[in-house]
Amino acid sequence: MPTINVQLFEGRTLEQKRAFVKAVTEATVATLGSSAESVDILITELKREDWATGGKLWSDME
């Protein structure tokens, strides 16, 4: 039962998320040999102000 956690900046469309989880599920099935029904994907959307890289908030790098 693979559970995949993904953190993304907010703003993706529902269609983008559908395509993403389909592609990740297919890749997981192909590489790990699990069934599609056993793959769980959790998407956490974050604001740019809640993510930092190199000591800088992404909201400050726009």
PDB file of N, CA and C in Angstrom:
ATOM      1  N   MET A   1       0.829  -1.175   0.000  1.00  0.00           N
ATOM      2  CA  MET A   1       0.000   0.000   0.000  1.00  0.00           C
ATOM      3  C   MET A   1       0.878   1.244   0.000  1.00  0.00           C
ATOM      4  N   PRO A   2       1.347   1.689  -1.141  1.00  0.00           N
ATOM      5  CA  PRO A   2       2.128   2.919  -1.152  1.00  0.00           C
ATOM      6  C   PRO A   2       1.241   4.138  -0.909  1.00  0.00           C
ATOM      7  N   THR A   3       1.706   5.009  -0.037  1.00  0.00           N
ATOM      8  CA  THR A   3       1.067   6.299   0.184  1.00  0.00           C
ATOM      9  C   THR A   3       2.074   7.363  -0.206  1.00  0.00           C
ATOM     10  N   ILE A   4       1.700   8.216  -1.126  1.00  0.00           N
ATOM     11  CA  ILE A   4       2.597   9.219  -1.671  1.00  0.00           C
ATOM     12  C   ILE A   4       2.096  10.592  -1.247  1.00  0.00           C
ATOM     13  N   ASN A   5       2.964  11.337  -0.581  1.00  0.00           N
ATOM     14  CA  ASN A   5       2.640  12.692  -0.141  1.00  0.00           C
ATOM     15  C   ASN A   5       3.301  13.690  -1.081  1.00  0.00           C
ATOM     16  N   VAL A   6       2.517  14.617  -1.584  1.00  0.00           N
ATOM     17  CA  VAL A   6       3.015  15.613  -2.532  1.00  0.00           C
ATOM     18  C   VAL A   6       2.656  16.992  -2.005  1.00  0.00           C
ATOM     19  N   GLN A   7       3.634  17.871  -1.964  1.00  0.00           N
ATOM     20  CA  GLN A   7       3.383  19.247  -1.568  1.00  0.00           C
ATOM     21  C   GLN A   7       3.621  20.141  -2.772  1.00  0.00           C
ATOM     22  N   LEU A   8       2.629  20.976  -3.055  1.00  0.00           N
ATOM     23  CA  LEU A   8       2.674  21.850  -4.223  1.00  0.00           C
ATOM     24  C   LEU A   8       2.246  23.247  -3.823  1.00  0.00           C
ATOM     25  N   PHE A   9       2.704  24.226  -4.581  1.00  0.00           N
ATOM     26  CA  PHE A   9       2.133  25.550  -4.427  1.00  0.00           C
ATOM     27  C   PHE A   9       0.689  25.489  -4.897  1.00  0.00           C
ATOM     28  N   GLU A  10      -0.186  26.228  -4.233  1.00  0.00           N
ATOM     29  CA  GLU A  10      -1.580  26.251  -4.638  1.00  0.00           C
ATOM     30  C   GLU A  10      -1.707  26.870  -6.025  1.00  0.00           C
ATOM     31  N   GLY A  11      -2.817  26.554  -6.690  1.00  0.00           N
ATOM     32  CA  GLY A  11      -3.079  27.157  -7.988  1.00  0.00           C
ATOM     33  C   GLY A  11      -3.229  26.181  -9.135  1.00  0.00           C
ATOM     34  N   ARG A  12      -2.996  24.894  -8.877  1.00  0.00           N
ATOM     35  CA  ARG A  12      -3.206  23.915  -9.954  1.00  0.00           C
ATOM     36  C   ARG A  12      -4.694  23.707 -10.158  1.00  0.00           C
ATOM     37  N   THR A  13      -5.079  23.443 -11.383  1.00  0.00           N
ATOM     38  CA  THR A  13      -6.485  23.188 -11.677  1.00  0.00           C
ATOM     39  C   THR A  13      -6.844  21.753 -11.297  1.00  0.00           C
ATOM     40  N   LEU A  14      -8.129  21.503 -11.203  1.00  0.00           N
ATOM     41  CA  LEU A  14      -8.607  20.155 -10.927  1.00  0.00           C
ATOM     42  C   LEU A  14      -8.167  19.195 -12.032  1.00  0.00           C
ATOM     43  N   GLU A  15      -8.183  19.646 -13.269  1.00  0.00           N
ATOM     44  CA  GLU A  15      -7.741  18.798 -14.384  1.00  0.00           C
ATOM     45  C   GLU A  15      -6.249  18.459 -14.264  1.00  0.00           C
ATOM     46  N   GLN A  16      -5.429  19.418 -13.856  1.00  0.00           N
ATOM     47  CA  GLN A  16      -4.000  19.153 -13.656  1.00  0.00           C
ATOM     48  C   GLN A  16      -3.794  18.122 -12.554  1.00  0.00           C
ATOM     49  N   LYS A  17      -4.550  18.257 -11.477  1.00  0.00           N
ATOM     50  CA  LYS A  17      -4.432  17.292 -10.377  1.00  0.00           C
ATOM     51  C   LYS A  17      -4.884  15.905 -10.814  1.00  0.00           C
ATOM     52  N   ARG A  18      -5.950  15.834 -11.574  1.00  0.00           N
ATOM     53  CA  ARG A  18      -6.419  14.532 -12.077  1.00  0.00           C
ATOM     54  C   ARG A  18      -5.339  13.871 -12.937  1.00  0.00           C
ATOM     55  N   ALA A  19      -4.751  14.637 -13.851  1.00  0.00           N
ATOM     56  CA  ALA A  19      -3.702  14.099 -14.725  1.00  0.00           C
ATOM     57  C   ALA A  19      -2.486  13.677 -13.912  1.00  0.00           C
ATOM     58  N   PHE A  20      -2.145  14.468 -12.904  1.00  0.00           N
ATOM     59  CA  PHE A  20      -0.976  14.170 -12.073  1.00  0.00           C
ATOM     60  C   PHE A  20      -1.167  12.866 -11.298  1.00  0.00           C
ATOM     61  N   VAL A  21      -2.311  12.725 -10.603  1.00  0.00           N
ATOM     62  CA  VAL A  21      -2.502  11.511  -9.803  1.00  0.00           C
ATOM     63  C   VAL A  21      -2.624  10.276 -10.689  1.00  0.00           C
ATOM     64  N   LYS A  22      -3.165  10.435 -11.880  1.00  0.00           N
ATOM     65  CA  LYS A  22      -3.234   9.307 -12.814  1.00  0.00           C
ATOM     66  C   LYS A  22      -1.830   8.874 -13.228  1.00  0.00           C
ATOM     67  N   ALA A  23      -0.986   9.846 -13.581  1.00  0.00           N
ATOM     68  CA  ALA A  23       0.380   9.536 -14.013  1.00  0.00           C
ATOM     69  C   ALA A  23       1.211   8.943 -12.876  1.00  0.00           C
ATOM     70  N   VAL A  24       1.077   9.485 -11.682  1.00  0.00           N
ATOM     71  CA  VAL A  24       1.838   8.970 -10.540  1.00  0.00           C
ATOM     72  C   VAL A  24       1.363   7.570 -10.179  1.00  0.00           C
ATOM     73  N   THR A  25       0.067   7.344 -10.230  1.00  0.00           N
ATOM     74  CA  THR A  25      -0.459   6.009  -9.946  1.00  0.00           C
ATOM     75  C   THR A  25       0.064   5.002 -10.961  1.00  0.00           C
ATOM     76  N   GLU A  26       0.033   5.360 -12.243  1.00  0.00           N
ATOM     77  CA  GLU A  26       0.535   4.449 -13.281  1.00  0.00           C
ATOM     78  C   GLU A  26       2.022   4.164 -13.092  1.00  0.00           C
ATOM     79  N   ALA A  27       2.800   5.169 -12.756  1.00  0.00           N
ATOM     80  CA  ALA A  27       4.236   4.968 -12.535  1.00  0.00           C
ATOM     81  C   ALA A  27       4.484   4.091 -11.308  1.00  0.00           C
ATOM     82  N   THR A  28       3.678   4.278 -10.284  1.00  0.00           N
ATOM     83  CA  THR A  28       3.827   3.468  -9.076  1.00  0.00           C
ATOM     84  C   THR A  28       3.499   2.009  -9.354  1.00  0.00           C
ATOM     85  N   VAL A  29       2.438   1.771 -10.077  1.00  0.00           N
ATOM     86  CA  VAL A  29       2.059   0.400 -10.442  1.00  0.00           C
ATOM     87  C   VAL A  29       3.161  -0.247 -11.275  1.00  0.00           C
ATOM     88  N   ALA A  30       3.693   0.496 -12.246  1.00  0.00           N
ATOM     89  CA  ALA A  30       4.721  -0.047 -13.138  1.00  0.00           C
ATOM     90  C   ALA A  30       6.031  -0.335 -12.413  1.00  0.00           C
ATOM     91  N   THR A  31       6.393   0.504 -11.470  1.00  0.00           N
ATOM     92  CA  THR A  31       7.701   0.338 -10.833  1.00  0.00           C
ATOM     93  C   THR A  31       7.668  -0.494  -9.554  1.00  0.00           C
ATOM     94  N   LEU A  32       6.565  -0.445  -8.809  1.00  0.00           N
ATOM     95  CA  LEU A  32       6.502  -1.169  -7.540  1.00  0.00           C
ATOM     96  C   LEU A  32       5.661  -2.431  -7.608  1.00  0.00           C
ATOM     97  N   GLY A  33       4.914  -2.587  -8.694  1.00  0.00           N
ATOM     98  CA  GLY A  33       4.109  -3.789  -8.866  1.00  0.00           C
ATOM     99  C   GLY A  33       2.864  -3.834  -7.994  1.00  0.00           C
ATOM    100  N   SER A  34       2.475  -2.704  -7.475  1.00  0.00           N
ATOM    101  CA  SER A  34       1.257  -2.673  -6.656  1.00  0.00           C
ATOM    102  C   SER A  34       0.045  -2.491  -7.559  1.00  0.00           C
ATOM    103  N   SER A  35      -1.127  -2.704  -6.990  1.00  0.00           N
ATOM    104  CA  SER A  35      -2.333  -2.454  -7.765  1.00  0.00           C
ATOM    105  C   SER A  35      -2.680  -0.967  -7.681  1.00  0.00           C
ATOM    106  N   ALA A  36      -3.355  -0.461  -8.700  1.00  0.00           N
ATOM    107  CA  ALA A  36      -3.757   0.945  -8.706  1.00  0.00           C
ATOM    108  C   ALA A  36      -4.646   1.263  -7.512  1.00  0.00           C
ATOM    109  N   GLU A  37      -5.476   0.318  -7.122  1.00  0.00           N
ATOM    110  CA  GLU A  37      -6.401   0.518  -6.009  1.00  0.00           C
ATOM    111  C   GLU A  37      -5.685   0.676  -4.670  1.00  0.00           C
ATOM    112  N   SER A  38      -4.440   0.245  -4.600  1.00  0.00           N
ATOM    113  CA  SER A  38      -3.713   0.337  -3.331  1.00  0.00           C
ATOM    114  C   SER A  38      -2.879   1.618  -3.219  1.00  0.00           C
ATOM    115  N   VAL A  39      -2.823   2.400  -4.273  1.00  0.00           N
ATOM    116  CA  VAL A  39      -1.993   3.617  -4.281  1.00  0.00           C
ATOM    117  C   VAL A  39      -2.806   4.787  -3.745  1.00  0.00           C
ATOM    118  N   ASP A  40      -2.322   5.372  -2.663  1.00  0.00           N
ATOM    119  CA  ASP A  40      -2.928   6.578  -2.104  1.00  0.00           C
ATOM    120  C   ASP A  40      -1.998   7.755  -2.371  1.00  0.00           C
ATOM    121  N   ILE A  41      -2.568   8.861  -2.827  1.00  0.00           N
ATOM    122  CA  ILE A  41      -1.792  10.078  -3.077  1.00  0.00           C
ATOM    123  C   ILE A  41      -2.455  11.214  -2.308  1.00  0.00           C
ATOM    124  N   LEU A  42      -1.689  11.855  -1.462  1.00  0.00           N
ATOM    125  CA  LEU A  42      -2.172  12.981  -0.674  1.00  0.00           C
ATOM    126  C   LEU A  42      -1.532  14.249  -1.206  1.00  0.00           C
ATOM    127  N   ILE A  43      -2.348  15.184  -1.637  1.00  0.00           N
ATOM    128  CA  ILE A  43      -1.852  16.457  -2.158  1.00  0.00           C
ATOM    129  C   ILE A  43      -2.082  17.526  -1.109  1.00  0.00           C
ATOM    130  N   THR A  44      -1.006  18.190  -0.734  1.00  0.00           N
ATOM    131  CA  THR A  44      -1.086  19.318   0.187  1.00  0.00           C
ATOM    132  C   THR A  44      -0.699  20.564  -0.590  1.00  0.00           C
ATOM    133  N   GLU A  45      -1.603  21.521  -0.632  1.00  0.00           N
ATOM    134  CA  GLU A  45      -1.325  22.771  -1.334  1.00  0.00           C
ATOM    135  C   GLU A  45      -0.883  23.824  -0.327  1.00  0.00           C
ATOM    136  N   LEU A  46       0.176  24.514  -0.671  1.00  0.00           N
ATOM    137  CA  LEU A  46       0.741  25.525   0.202  1.00  0.00           C
ATOM    138  C   LEU A  46       0.767  26.878  -0.491  1.00  0.00           C
ATOM    139  N   LYS A  47       0.601  27.910   0.295  1.00  0.00           N
ATOM    140  CA  LYS A  47       0.785  29.263  -0.226  1.00  0.00           C
ATOM    141  C   LYS A  47       2.280  29.518  -0.371  1.00  0.00           C
ATOM    142  N   ARG A  48       2.645  30.382  -1.302  1.00  0.00           N
ATOM    143  CA  ARG A  48       4.060  30.692  -1.524  1.00  0.00           C
ATOM    144  C   ARG A  48       4.697  31.294  -0.278  1.00  0.00           C
ATOM    145  N   GLU A  49       3.883  31.916   0.560  1.00  0.00           N
ATOM    146  CA  GLU A  49       4.403  32.516   1.789  1.00  0.00           C
ATOM    147  C   GLU A  49       4.686  31.480   2.873  1.00  0.00           C
ATOM    148  N   ASP A  50       4.266  30.235   2.644  1.00  0.00           N
ATOM    149  CA  ASP A  50       4.477  29.168   3.616  1.00  0.00           C
ATOM    150  C   ASP A  50       5.603  28.215   3.222  1.00  0.00           C
ATOM    151  N   TRP A  51       6.399  28.595   2.230  1.00  0.00           N
ATOM    152  CA  TRP A  51       7.477  27.738   1.733  1.00  0.00           C
ATOM    153  C   TRP A  51       8.718  28.607   1.564  1.00  0.00           C
ATOM    154  N   ALA A  52       9.834  28.099   2.020  1.00  0.00           N
ATOM    155  CA  ALA A  52      11.084  28.855   1.891  1.00  0.00           C
ATOM    156  C   ALA A  52      12.186  27.959   1.351  1.00  0.00           C
ATOM    157  N   THR A  53      13.054  28.541   0.576  1.00  0.00           N
ATOM    158  CA  THR A  53      14.235  27.861   0.060  1.00  0.00           C
ATOM    159  C   THR A  53      15.409  28.823   0.208  1.00  0.00           C
ATOM    160  N   GLY A  54      16.494  28.332   0.729  1.00  0.00           N
ATOM    161  CA  GLY A  54      17.680  29.168   0.865  1.00  0.00           C
ATOM    162  C   GLY A  54      17.472  30.373   1.779  1.00  0.00           C
ATOM    163  N   GLY A  55      16.582  30.228   2.760  1.00  0.00           N
ATOM    164  CA  GLY A  55      16.344  31.304   3.705  1.00  0.00           C
ATOM    165  C   GLY A  55      15.418  32.397   3.201  1.00  0.00           C
ATOM    166  N   LYS A  56      14.783  32.170   2.047  1.00  0.00           N
ATOM    167  CA  LYS A  56      13.876  33.172   1.503  1.00  0.00           C
ATOM    168  C   LYS A  56      12.509  32.540   1.226  1.00  0.00           C
ATOM    169  N   LEU A  57      11.458  33.268   1.605  1.00  0.00           N
ATOM    170  CA  LEU A  57      10.112  32.825   1.270  1.00  0.00           C
ATOM    171  C   LEU A  57       9.898  32.919  -0.226  1.00  0.00           C
ATOM    172  N   TRP A  58       9.188  31.960  -0.758  1.00  0.00           N
ATOM    173  CA  TRP A  58       8.903  31.986  -2.194  1.00  0.00           C
ATOM    174  C   TRP A  58       8.060  33.200  -2.579  1.00  0.00           C
ATOM    175  N   SER A  59       7.242  33.670  -1.653  1.00  0.00           N
ATOM    176  CA  SER A  59       6.437  34.854  -1.945  1.00  0.00           C
ATOM    177  C   SER A  59       7.311  36.094  -2.130  1.00  0.00           C
ATOM    178  N   ASP A  60       8.510  36.073  -1.558  1.00  0.00           N
ATOM    179  CA  ASP A  60       9.442  37.197  -1.728  1.00  0.00           C
ATOM    180  C   ASP A  60      10.274  37.077  -2.994  1.00  0.00           C
ATOM    181  N   MET A  61      10.201  35.922  -3.665  1.00  0.00           N
ATOM    182  CA  MET A  61      11.007  35.693  -4.871  1.00  0.00           C
ATOM    183  C   MET A  61      10.211  35.887  -6.146  1.00  0.00           C
ATOM    184  N   GLU A  62       8.988  36.370  -6.030  1.00  0.00           N
ATOM    185  CA  GLU A  62       8.142  36.548  -7.228  1.00  0.00           C
ATOM    186  C   GLU A  62       8.556  37.774  -7.993  1.00  0.00           C
TER     187      GLU A  62
END
